[in-house]
Amino acid sequence: MRGVAVIGVGCSKFGELWEMGFRDIVISAGVEALEDAGLEGREIEAVYAGNMSAGRYIGQEHIASLIADYSGLADLHVPCTRVEAGDASGGVALRQAYMAVASGMHDIVIAAGAEKVTDVPNAMEILSSSADVEWEVFNGANLPALYAIIARAHMKKYGTKEEDLAMVSVKNHKNATLNPKAMFKREISLEVALNSPYVAEPLKLFDCAPICDGASVVILASEDVAKEYTDTPVYIKACTQASDYIALHSRRDITTMDAVVHASRQAYKIAKIDPKDVDVAEVHDSFTIAEIMAYEDLGFVEKGRGAELIREGVTALDGDLPVNPSGGLKAFGHAVGATGVRQAVEIVLQLRGDAGKRQVDAEVGLSLNIGGTGGTAVVTIFSR
């Protein structure tokens, strides 16, 4: 296996981008990434594009060909492959691109993710199809309801409080004020978060990340080739994926995402690091309980003690382990298929020292992208 480095990143704004179509959003992120890497389209050898449900969101299938077309790669006949894994689509696309370079099949590959959700009224219904439609959604459960079940179980078993969940939201909104591309750039108080209406008890409005429009692009190259394009490559030391039962009723323990545990332990082994070596992380906070569980399942703290990290400020921007300095899904926005790649963009910016006012001191970074309620998990470890 060859060493793999990131040589360019790009990201559109995230939000309700009414003035932009799917094509415009993808091009925005792609052009930025190519300019960042100093590349031309003819140097790209393959593209892997994460997208959950363009067929339902915008009525367009065959997204891979569309992206190749509007990225200027059709005349070059560059192979472009769509990757789908619910809201882990971007993370899996990143893993496919990583493997294509690490294996020696290609030298320069794009990992992209994109979603346009604001054109339909039933966006949450579509997103909830990442859960078990026959056993869960058909019987009235959507993603907020399922994560509410998880949150209630975690509270009962470990004593996690609604205030702990609200503190995650407050932290991530504060971080997003420093991110010009974030959907929400306004701080909220703990009181506001706690007094917001319930969406699915115990989860309130501010415990739920907004789904939105957006695209992200990461350009990967083999270690040797990367040196020709940048003096500050960020290396991918591991990129692992694991699966679990799609329905909660089949899980061993719904307060633990076993896919996250398995993928992270495999990633640590490959990268030859321990959880304590991670300096900054972007985790999948589609709901605030998911971030607290990520602290535990990634091994940053013992199981059941995740809330202690948010209470003690450990995961704040100025804490010992900053988590979601971008604002996370909660405040940056969750452009479903783009999120996993967007998380990688943030970690790369942090490790390059290009994160602006939200910059933290980091040598090793980690991203965690989750599909549905944990049926898929992708863990990627980066280093300077």
Short mmCIF file of C-alpha atoms in Angstrom, two decimals:
data_model
loop_
_atom_site.label_atom_id
_atom_site.label_comp_id
_atom_site.label_asym_id
_atom_site.label_seq_id
_atom_site.Cartn_x
_atom_site.Cartn_y
_atom_site.Cartn_z
CA MET A 1 0.00 0.00 0.00
CA ARG A 2 1.29 3.46 -0.94
CA GLY A 3 1.20 6.55 1.20
CA VAL A 4 -1.72 8.88 0.37
CA ALA A 5 -1.80 12.65 0.84
CA VAL A 6 -4.38 15.40 0.44
CA ILE A 7 -3.13 18.08 -1.96
CA GLY A 8 -6.26 20.18 -2.38
CA VAL A 9 -9.60 20.90 -0.73
CA GLY A 10 -12.71 22.85 -1.64
CA CYS A 11 -16.10 23.48 -0.11
CA SER A 12 -19.17 25.43 -1.15
CA LYS A 13 -21.20 27.37 1.35
CA PHE A 14 -23.68 25.17 3.20
CA GLY A 15 -27.28 26.25 3.65
CA GLU A 16 -30.51 26.84 1.77
CA LEU A 17 -28.86 27.75 -1.52
CA TRP A 18 -31.97 28.72 -3.45
CA GLU A 19 -29.98 30.63 -6.05
CA MET A 20 -27.78 27.62 -6.91
CA GLY A 21 -28.60 24.34 -8.60
CA PHE A 22 -26.89 21.01 -8.00
CA ARG A 23 -24.47 21.67 -10.84
CA ASP A 24 -23.51 25.11 -9.51
CA ILE A 25 -22.84 23.78 -6.02
CA VAL A 26 -20.60 20.98 -7.28
CA ILE A 27 -18.64 23.31 -9.56
CA SER A 28 -18.14 25.81 -6.72
CA ALA A 29 -16.42 23.22 -4.53
CA GLY A 30 -14.53 21.57 -7.40
CA VAL A 31 -13.00 24.76 -8.77
CA GLU A 32 -11.86 25.77 -5.30
CA ALA A 33 -10.18 22.39 -4.76
CA LEU A 34 -8.41 22.44 -8.13
CA GLU A 35 -7.13 25.96 -7.48
CA ASP A 36 -6.01 24.96 -4.00
CA ALA A 37 -4.01 22.05 -5.45
CA GLY A 38 -2.75 23.94 -8.49
CA LEU A 39 -4.17 21.25 -10.75
CA GLU A 40 -5.87 21.14 -14.13
CA GLY A 41 -8.71 18.78 -14.93
CA ARG A 42 -6.62 16.66 -17.27
CA GLU A 43 -4.47 15.54 -14.32
CA ILE A 44 -7.42 13.92 -12.54
CA GLU A 45 -7.55 10.17 -13.08
CA ALA A 46 -10.79 9.24 -11.28
CA VAL A 47 -13.64 10.72 -9.25
CA TYR A 48 -15.69 9.16 -6.46
CA ALA A 49 -18.76 11.22 -5.59
CA GLY A 50 -20.84 10.71 -2.46
CA ASN A 51 -24.55 11.38 -2.90
CA MET A 52 -27.41 9.90 -0.94
CA SER A 53 -30.57 10.53 -2.92
CA ALA A 54 -30.39 12.86 -5.92
CA GLY A 55 -33.11 10.79 -7.57
CA ARG A 56 -35.59 11.84 -4.90
CA TYR A 57 -34.20 15.25 -3.99
CA ILE A 58 -33.76 16.66 -7.51
CA GLY A 59 -35.21 13.94 -9.74
CA GLN A 60 -31.82 13.20 -11.27
CA GLU A 61 -30.18 9.80 -11.35
CA HIS A 62 -26.84 9.06 -13.06
CA ILE A 63 -25.20 11.72 -10.90
CA ALA A 64 -21.71 10.41 -11.68
CA SER A 65 -22.00 11.26 -15.36
CA LEU A 66 -23.58 14.62 -14.53
CA ILE A 67 -20.67 15.56 -12.26
CA ALA A 68 -18.09 14.49 -14.82
CA ASP A 69 -19.94 16.50 -17.48
CA TYR A 70 -20.24 19.75 -15.55
CA SER A 71 -16.75 19.45 -14.06
CA GLY A 72 -15.20 19.52 -17.51
CA LEU A 73 -14.04 15.92 -17.30
CA ALA A 74 -16.39 14.37 -19.87
CA ASP A 75 -14.12 15.12 -22.86
CA LEU A 76 -11.28 13.49 -20.94
CA HIS A 77 -13.43 10.42 -20.22
CA VAL A 78 -12.37 10.40 -16.57
CA PRO A 79 -14.22 7.61 -14.73
CA CYS A 80 -16.62 9.01 -12.15
CA THR A 81 -18.44 6.74 -9.69
CA ARG A 82 -21.35 7.63 -7.45
CA VAL A 83 -21.16 6.24 -3.91
CA GLU A 84 -24.20 5.86 -1.63
CA ALA A 85 -24.29 5.01 2.07
CA GLY A 86 -26.97 7.27 3.52
CA ASP A 87 -25.39 10.25 5.27
CA ALA A 88 -22.07 8.35 5.24
CA SER A 89 -21.97 8.61 1.43
CA GLY A 90 -19.22 11.24 1.49
CA GLY A 91 -17.10 9.26 3.92
CA VAL A 92 -17.35 6.11 1.84
CA ALA A 93 -16.49 8.10 -1.31
CA LEU A 94 -13.37 9.34 0.49
CA ARG A 95 -12.47 5.78 1.39
CA GLN A 96 -12.91 4.59 -2.19
CA ALA A 97 -10.67 7.39 -3.44
CA TYR A 98 -8.12 6.59 -0.76
CA MET A 99 -8.03 2.92 -1.74
CA ALA A 100 -7.70 3.79 -5.44
CA VAL A 101 -4.54 5.77 -4.71
CA ALA A 102 -3.12 3.52 -1.98
CA SER A 103 -3.48 0.46 -4.23
CA GLY A 104 -1.51 2.06 -7.05
CA MET A 105 -4.46 2.03 -9.46
CA HIS A 106 -4.40 5.84 -9.75
CA ASP A 107 -2.05 8.66 -8.75
CA ILE A 108 -4.47 11.60 -8.44
CA VAL A 109 -8.11 11.09 -7.49
CA ILE A 110 -11.00 13.31 -6.40
CA ALA A 111 -13.28 12.44 -3.50
CA ALA A 112 -16.40 14.58 -3.65
CA GLY A 113 -19.76 14.81 -1.97
CA ALA A 114 -22.85 16.82 -2.88
CA GLU A 115 -26.51 17.12 -2.03
CA LYS A 116 -29.30 19.54 -3.00
CA VAL A 117 -32.25 19.07 -0.65
CA THR A 118 -34.16 22.36 -0.50
CA ASP A 119 -36.18 21.80 -3.67
CA VAL A 120 -38.54 19.28 -2.05
CA PRO A 121 -40.93 19.56 0.91
CA ASN A 122 -40.26 16.07 2.30
CA ALA A 123 -36.48 16.27 2.79
CA MET A 124 -36.53 14.66 6.26
CA GLU A 125 -38.70 11.82 5.00
CA ILE A 126 -36.10 11.09 2.33
CA LEU A 127 -33.22 11.30 4.82
CA SER A 128 -35.04 8.92 7.15
CA SER A 129 -34.87 6.25 4.46
CA SER A 130 -31.31 5.71 5.72
CA ALA A 131 -32.99 3.85 8.60
CA ASP A 132 -34.89 0.56 8.17
CA VAL A 133 -37.90 1.62 6.09
CA GLU A 134 -39.89 -1.58 6.54
CA TRP A 135 -39.41 -2.08 10.28
CA GLU A 136 -38.91 1.49 11.52
CA VAL A 137 -40.07 4.19 9.10
CA PHE A 138 -43.22 2.33 8.02
CA ASN A 139 -44.24 2.16 11.68
CA GLY A 140 -43.90 5.91 12.16
CA ALA A 141 -40.27 6.39 13.22
CA ASN A 142 -38.07 8.95 11.48
CA LEU A 143 -34.45 9.77 12.29
CA PRO A 144 -35.26 12.26 15.09
CA ALA A 145 -37.52 9.66 16.72
CA LEU A 146 -34.88 6.94 16.48
CA TYR A 147 -32.14 9.13 17.90
CA ALA A 148 -34.57 10.15 20.65
CA ILE A 149 -34.87 6.48 21.60
CA ILE A 150 -31.07 6.26 21.66
CA ALA A 151 -30.81 9.42 23.77
CA ARG A 152 -33.41 8.24 26.29
CA ALA A 153 -31.62 4.89 26.66
CA HIS A 154 -28.27 6.65 27.17
CA MET A 155 -29.82 8.94 29.80
CA LYS A 156 -31.33 6.02 31.69
CA LYS A 157 -28.18 3.89 31.57
CA TYR A 158 -25.51 6.55 32.15
CA GLY A 159 -27.23 9.59 33.65
CA THR A 160 -26.74 11.89 30.67
CA LYS A 161 -28.89 15.03 30.97
CA GLU A 162 -30.77 17.21 28.51
CA GLU A 163 -28.44 20.01 29.57
CA ASP A 164 -25.45 17.95 28.36
CA LEU A 165 -27.05 17.63 24.93
CA ALA A 166 -27.74 21.37 24.84
CA MET A 167 -24.11 22.14 25.70
CA VAL A 168 -22.99 20.30 22.55
CA SER A 169 -25.25 22.53 20.47
CA VAL A 170 -24.04 25.71 22.21
CA LYS A 171 -20.40 24.73 21.58
CA ASN A 172 -20.90 23.95 17.92
CA HIS A 173 -22.89 27.11 17.22
CA LYS A 174 -20.12 29.15 18.84
CA ASN A 175 -17.51 27.47 16.64
CA ALA A 176 -19.58 28.13 13.51
CA THR A 177 -19.48 31.89 14.11
CA LEU A 178 -15.82 31.65 13.10
CA ASN A 179 -16.57 29.73 9.89
CA PRO A 180 -17.59 31.91 6.91
CA LYS A 181 -19.12 28.96 5.03
CA ALA A 182 -21.30 27.70 7.87
CA MET A 183 -25.08 27.69 7.59
CA PHE A 184 -25.64 29.16 11.07
CA LYS A 185 -23.18 31.81 12.26
CA ARG A 186 -24.91 32.94 15.43
CA GLU A 187 -24.19 31.92 19.01
CA ILE A 188 -26.97 30.51 21.14
CA SER A 189 -27.21 30.43 24.91
CA LEU A 190 -27.72 27.32 26.99
CA GLU A 191 -31.08 28.73 28.05
CA VAL A 192 -32.22 29.14 24.46
CA ALA A 193 -31.18 25.60 23.58
CA LEU A 194 -32.90 24.11 26.63
CA ASN A 195 -36.10 26.09 26.07
CA SER A 196 -36.44 25.25 22.39
CA PRO A 197 -39.42 23.02 21.53
CA TYR A 198 -39.19 19.25 21.50
CA VAL A 199 -38.81 17.57 18.13
CA ALA A 200 -38.81 14.06 19.59
CA GLU A 201 -38.49 14.02 23.36
CA PRO A 202 -35.83 14.32 24.81
CA LEU A 203 -34.38 15.90 21.65
CA LYS A 204 -35.23 19.56 21.14
CA LEU A 205 -34.95 21.80 18.10
CA PHE A 206 -31.37 22.74 18.90
CA ASP A 207 -30.39 19.10 19.34
CA CYS A 208 -31.05 18.41 15.65
CA ALA A 209 -28.74 19.30 12.77
CA PRO A 210 -30.35 20.97 9.73
CA ILE A 211 -30.16 19.21 6.38
CA CYS A 212 -29.15 21.61 3.64
CA ASP A 213 -27.48 22.10 0.27
CA GLY A 214 -23.73 21.90 -0.21
CA ALA A 215 -20.73 20.22 -1.82
CA SER A 216 -17.18 19.40 -0.78
CA VAL A 217 -14.12 18.12 -2.63
CA VAL A 218 -10.83 16.59 -1.51
CA ILE A 219 -8.03 15.80 -3.98
CA LEU A 220 -5.82 12.84 -3.08
CA ALA A 221 -2.44 11.91 -4.52
CA SER A 222 0.19 9.29 -3.89
CA GLU A 223 2.88 10.37 -1.47
CA ASP A 224 5.51 10.79 -4.19
CA VAL A 225 3.22 12.70 -6.54
CA ALA A 226 1.97 14.94 -3.73
CA LYS A 227 5.44 16.41 -3.27
CA GLU A 228 5.23 17.85 -6.77
CA TYR A 229 2.15 19.92 -5.87
CA THR A 230 2.46 21.04 -2.28
CA ASP A 231 4.95 21.70 0.49
CA THR A 232 2.29 21.10 3.13
CA PRO A 233 0.68 17.74 2.33
CA VAL A 234 -1.68 16.24 4.87
CA TYR A 235 -1.37 12.46 4.97
CA ILE A 236 -4.21 10.00 5.37
CA LYS A 237 -2.82 7.41 7.76
CA ALA A 238 -5.94 5.24 7.76
CA CYS A 239 -9.46 5.23 6.34
CA THR A 240 -11.67 2.43 7.61
CA GLN A 241 -15.32 1.47 7.29
CA ALA A 242 -17.60 -0.80 9.29
CA SER A 243 -21.25 -1.82 9.13
CA ASP A 244 -23.88 -2.77 11.69
CA TYR A 245 -27.54 -3.78 11.75
CA ILE A 246 -29.63 -1.08 10.10
CA ALA A 247 -32.53 -1.36 12.58
CA LEU A 248 -32.12 -0.41 16.23
CA HIS A 249 -34.04 -3.47 17.44
CA SER A 250 -31.30 -5.75 16.09
CA ARG A 251 -28.39 -3.94 17.76
CA ARG A 252 -26.40 -5.41 20.62
CA ASP A 253 -26.70 -2.15 22.57
CA ILE A 254 -28.32 0.99 21.16
CA THR A 255 -26.23 3.23 23.44
CA THR A 256 -23.11 2.10 21.57
CA MET A 257 -22.51 2.30 17.83
CA ASP A 258 -20.53 -0.88 17.28
CA ALA A 259 -19.68 0.17 13.71
CA VAL A 260 -17.91 3.25 15.11
CA VAL A 261 -16.08 1.18 17.71
CA HIS A 262 -14.90 -1.36 15.13
CA ALA A 263 -13.90 1.17 12.44
CA SER A 264 -12.02 3.38 14.90
CA ARG A 265 -10.08 0.55 16.51
CA GLN A 266 -9.08 -0.70 13.07
CA ALA A 267 -8.04 2.83 12.06
CA TYR A 268 -5.93 3.32 15.21
CA LYS A 269 -4.20 0.00 14.55
CA ILE A 270 -3.39 0.86 10.94
CA ALA A 271 -2.23 4.39 11.81
CA LYS A 272 -0.29 3.05 14.80
CA ILE A 273 -1.78 5.54 17.22
CA ASP A 274 -4.03 5.55 20.28
CA PRO A 275 -7.16 7.67 20.84
CA LYS A 276 -5.13 9.95 23.13
CA ASP A 277 -2.93 10.89 20.16
CA VAL A 278 -5.81 12.61 18.33
CA ASP A 279 -5.56 16.41 18.61
CA VAL A 280 -8.72 17.48 16.75
CA ALA A 281 -11.81 15.67 15.51
CA GLU A 282 -14.81 16.23 13.28
CA VAL A 283 -17.61 13.86 14.32
CA HIS A 284 -21.10 13.17 13.02
CA ASP A 285 -23.38 15.24 15.28
CA SER A 286 -26.58 14.85 13.27
CA PHE A 287 -28.13 14.86 16.74
CA THR A 288 -26.33 16.04 19.86
CA ILE A 289 -26.51 12.62 21.50
CA ALA A 290 -24.48 11.29 18.55
CA GLU A 291 -21.55 13.57 19.44
CA ILE A 292 -21.56 12.48 23.08
CA MET A 293 -21.67 8.83 22.03
CA ALA A 294 -18.84 9.49 19.54
CA TYR A 295 -16.60 10.63 22.40
CA GLU A 296 -17.14 7.22 23.97
CA ASP A 297 -17.20 4.97 20.92
CA LEU A 298 -14.03 6.54 19.51
CA GLY A 299 -12.26 5.77 22.77
CA PHE A 300 -11.71 9.36 23.91
CA VAL A 301 -13.36 8.50 27.24
CA GLU A 302 -14.81 5.45 28.95
CA LYS A 303 -18.28 4.32 27.95
CA GLY A 304 -20.95 6.29 29.74
CA ARG A 305 -18.69 9.25 30.55
CA GLY A 306 -19.07 11.16 27.30
CA ALA A 307 -21.09 13.93 28.94
CA GLU A 308 -18.14 14.69 31.22
CA LEU A 309 -16.09 15.93 28.25
CA ILE A 310 -18.66 18.53 27.26
CA ARG A 311 -19.28 19.56 30.89
CA GLU A 312 -15.57 20.09 31.52
CA GLY A 313 -14.90 21.94 28.26
CA VAL A 314 -12.49 19.30 26.96
CA THR A 315 -14.04 19.37 23.46
CA ALA A 316 -14.33 23.17 23.22
CA LEU A 317 -12.21 25.06 20.72
CA ASP A 318 -9.71 25.92 23.46
CA GLY A 319 -10.01 22.51 25.15
CA ASP A 320 -7.56 19.61 25.17
CA LEU A 321 -9.47 17.84 22.36
CA PRO A 322 -11.41 20.26 20.13
CA VAL A 323 -14.33 18.48 18.48
CA ASN A 324 -16.20 19.97 15.53
CA PRO A 325 -14.27 23.23 15.26
CA SER A 326 -16.11 23.78 11.97
CA GLY A 327 -19.42 24.00 13.78
CA GLY A 328 -20.25 20.37 13.04
CA LEU A 329 -23.36 19.19 11.27
CA LYS A 330 -25.36 21.07 13.89
CA ALA A 331 -24.25 24.56 12.86
CA PHE A 332 -22.21 24.17 9.67
CA GLY A 333 -25.11 22.23 8.19
CA HIS A 334 -25.66 18.68 6.99
CA ALA A 335 -25.61 18.45 3.19
CA VAL A 336 -26.09 14.71 3.52
CA GLY A 337 -23.84 13.23 0.79
CA ALA A 338 -21.28 16.01 1.19
CA THR A 339 -20.80 15.83 4.95
CA GLY A 340 -18.14 13.11 5.11
CA VAL A 341 -15.94 14.97 2.63
CA ARG A 342 -16.66 18.31 4.30
CA GLN A 343 -15.37 16.89 7.59
CA ALA A 344 -12.15 15.91 5.82
CA VAL A 345 -11.81 19.43 4.41
CA GLU A 346 -11.97 20.87 7.94
CA ILE A 347 -9.36 18.49 9.32
CA VAL A 348 -7.01 19.25 6.42
CA LEU A 349 -7.40 23.00 6.96
CA GLN A 350 -6.67 22.55 10.66
CA LEU A 351 -3.55 20.46 10.06
CA ARG A 352 -2.27 22.90 7.42
CA GLY A 353 -2.86 25.85 9.73
CA ASP A 354 -5.39 27.38 7.33
CA ALA A 355 -8.50 27.36 9.55
CA GLY A 356 -8.44 31.07 10.34
CA LYS A 357 -10.02 32.23 13.59
CA ARG A 358 -11.05 28.70 14.55
CA GLN A 359 -7.49 27.34 14.20
CA VAL A 360 -6.35 24.87 16.85
CA ASP A 361 -2.94 23.37 17.53
CA ALA A 362 -2.98 19.91 15.96
CA GLU A 363 -0.68 17.30 14.47
CA VAL A 364 -3.18 14.43 14.19
CA GLY A 365 -6.85 14.73 13.20
CA LEU A 366 -9.78 12.34 12.92
CA SER A 367 -13.11 12.41 11.12
CA LEU A 368 -16.15 10.23 11.80
CA ASN A 369 -19.00 9.99 9.30
CA ILE A 370 -22.11 7.93 10.14
CA GLY A 371 -24.90 6.61 7.95
CA GLY A 372 -28.41 6.62 9.43
CA THR A 373 -28.40 5.63 13.09
CA GLY A 374 -25.05 3.86 12.83
CA GLY A 375 -25.54 1.22 10.14
CA THR A 376 -22.38 2.54 8.45
CA ALA A 377 -19.37 4.27 9.99
CA VAL A 378 -16.25 5.67 8.32
CA VAL A 379 -13.24 6.76 10.38
CA THR A 380 -10.33 8.61 8.76
CA ILE A 381 -7.09 9.59 10.48
CA PHE A 382 -4.96 12.42 9.13
CA SER A 383 -1.52 13.72 10.09
CA ARG A 384 0.85 16.49 9.12
#
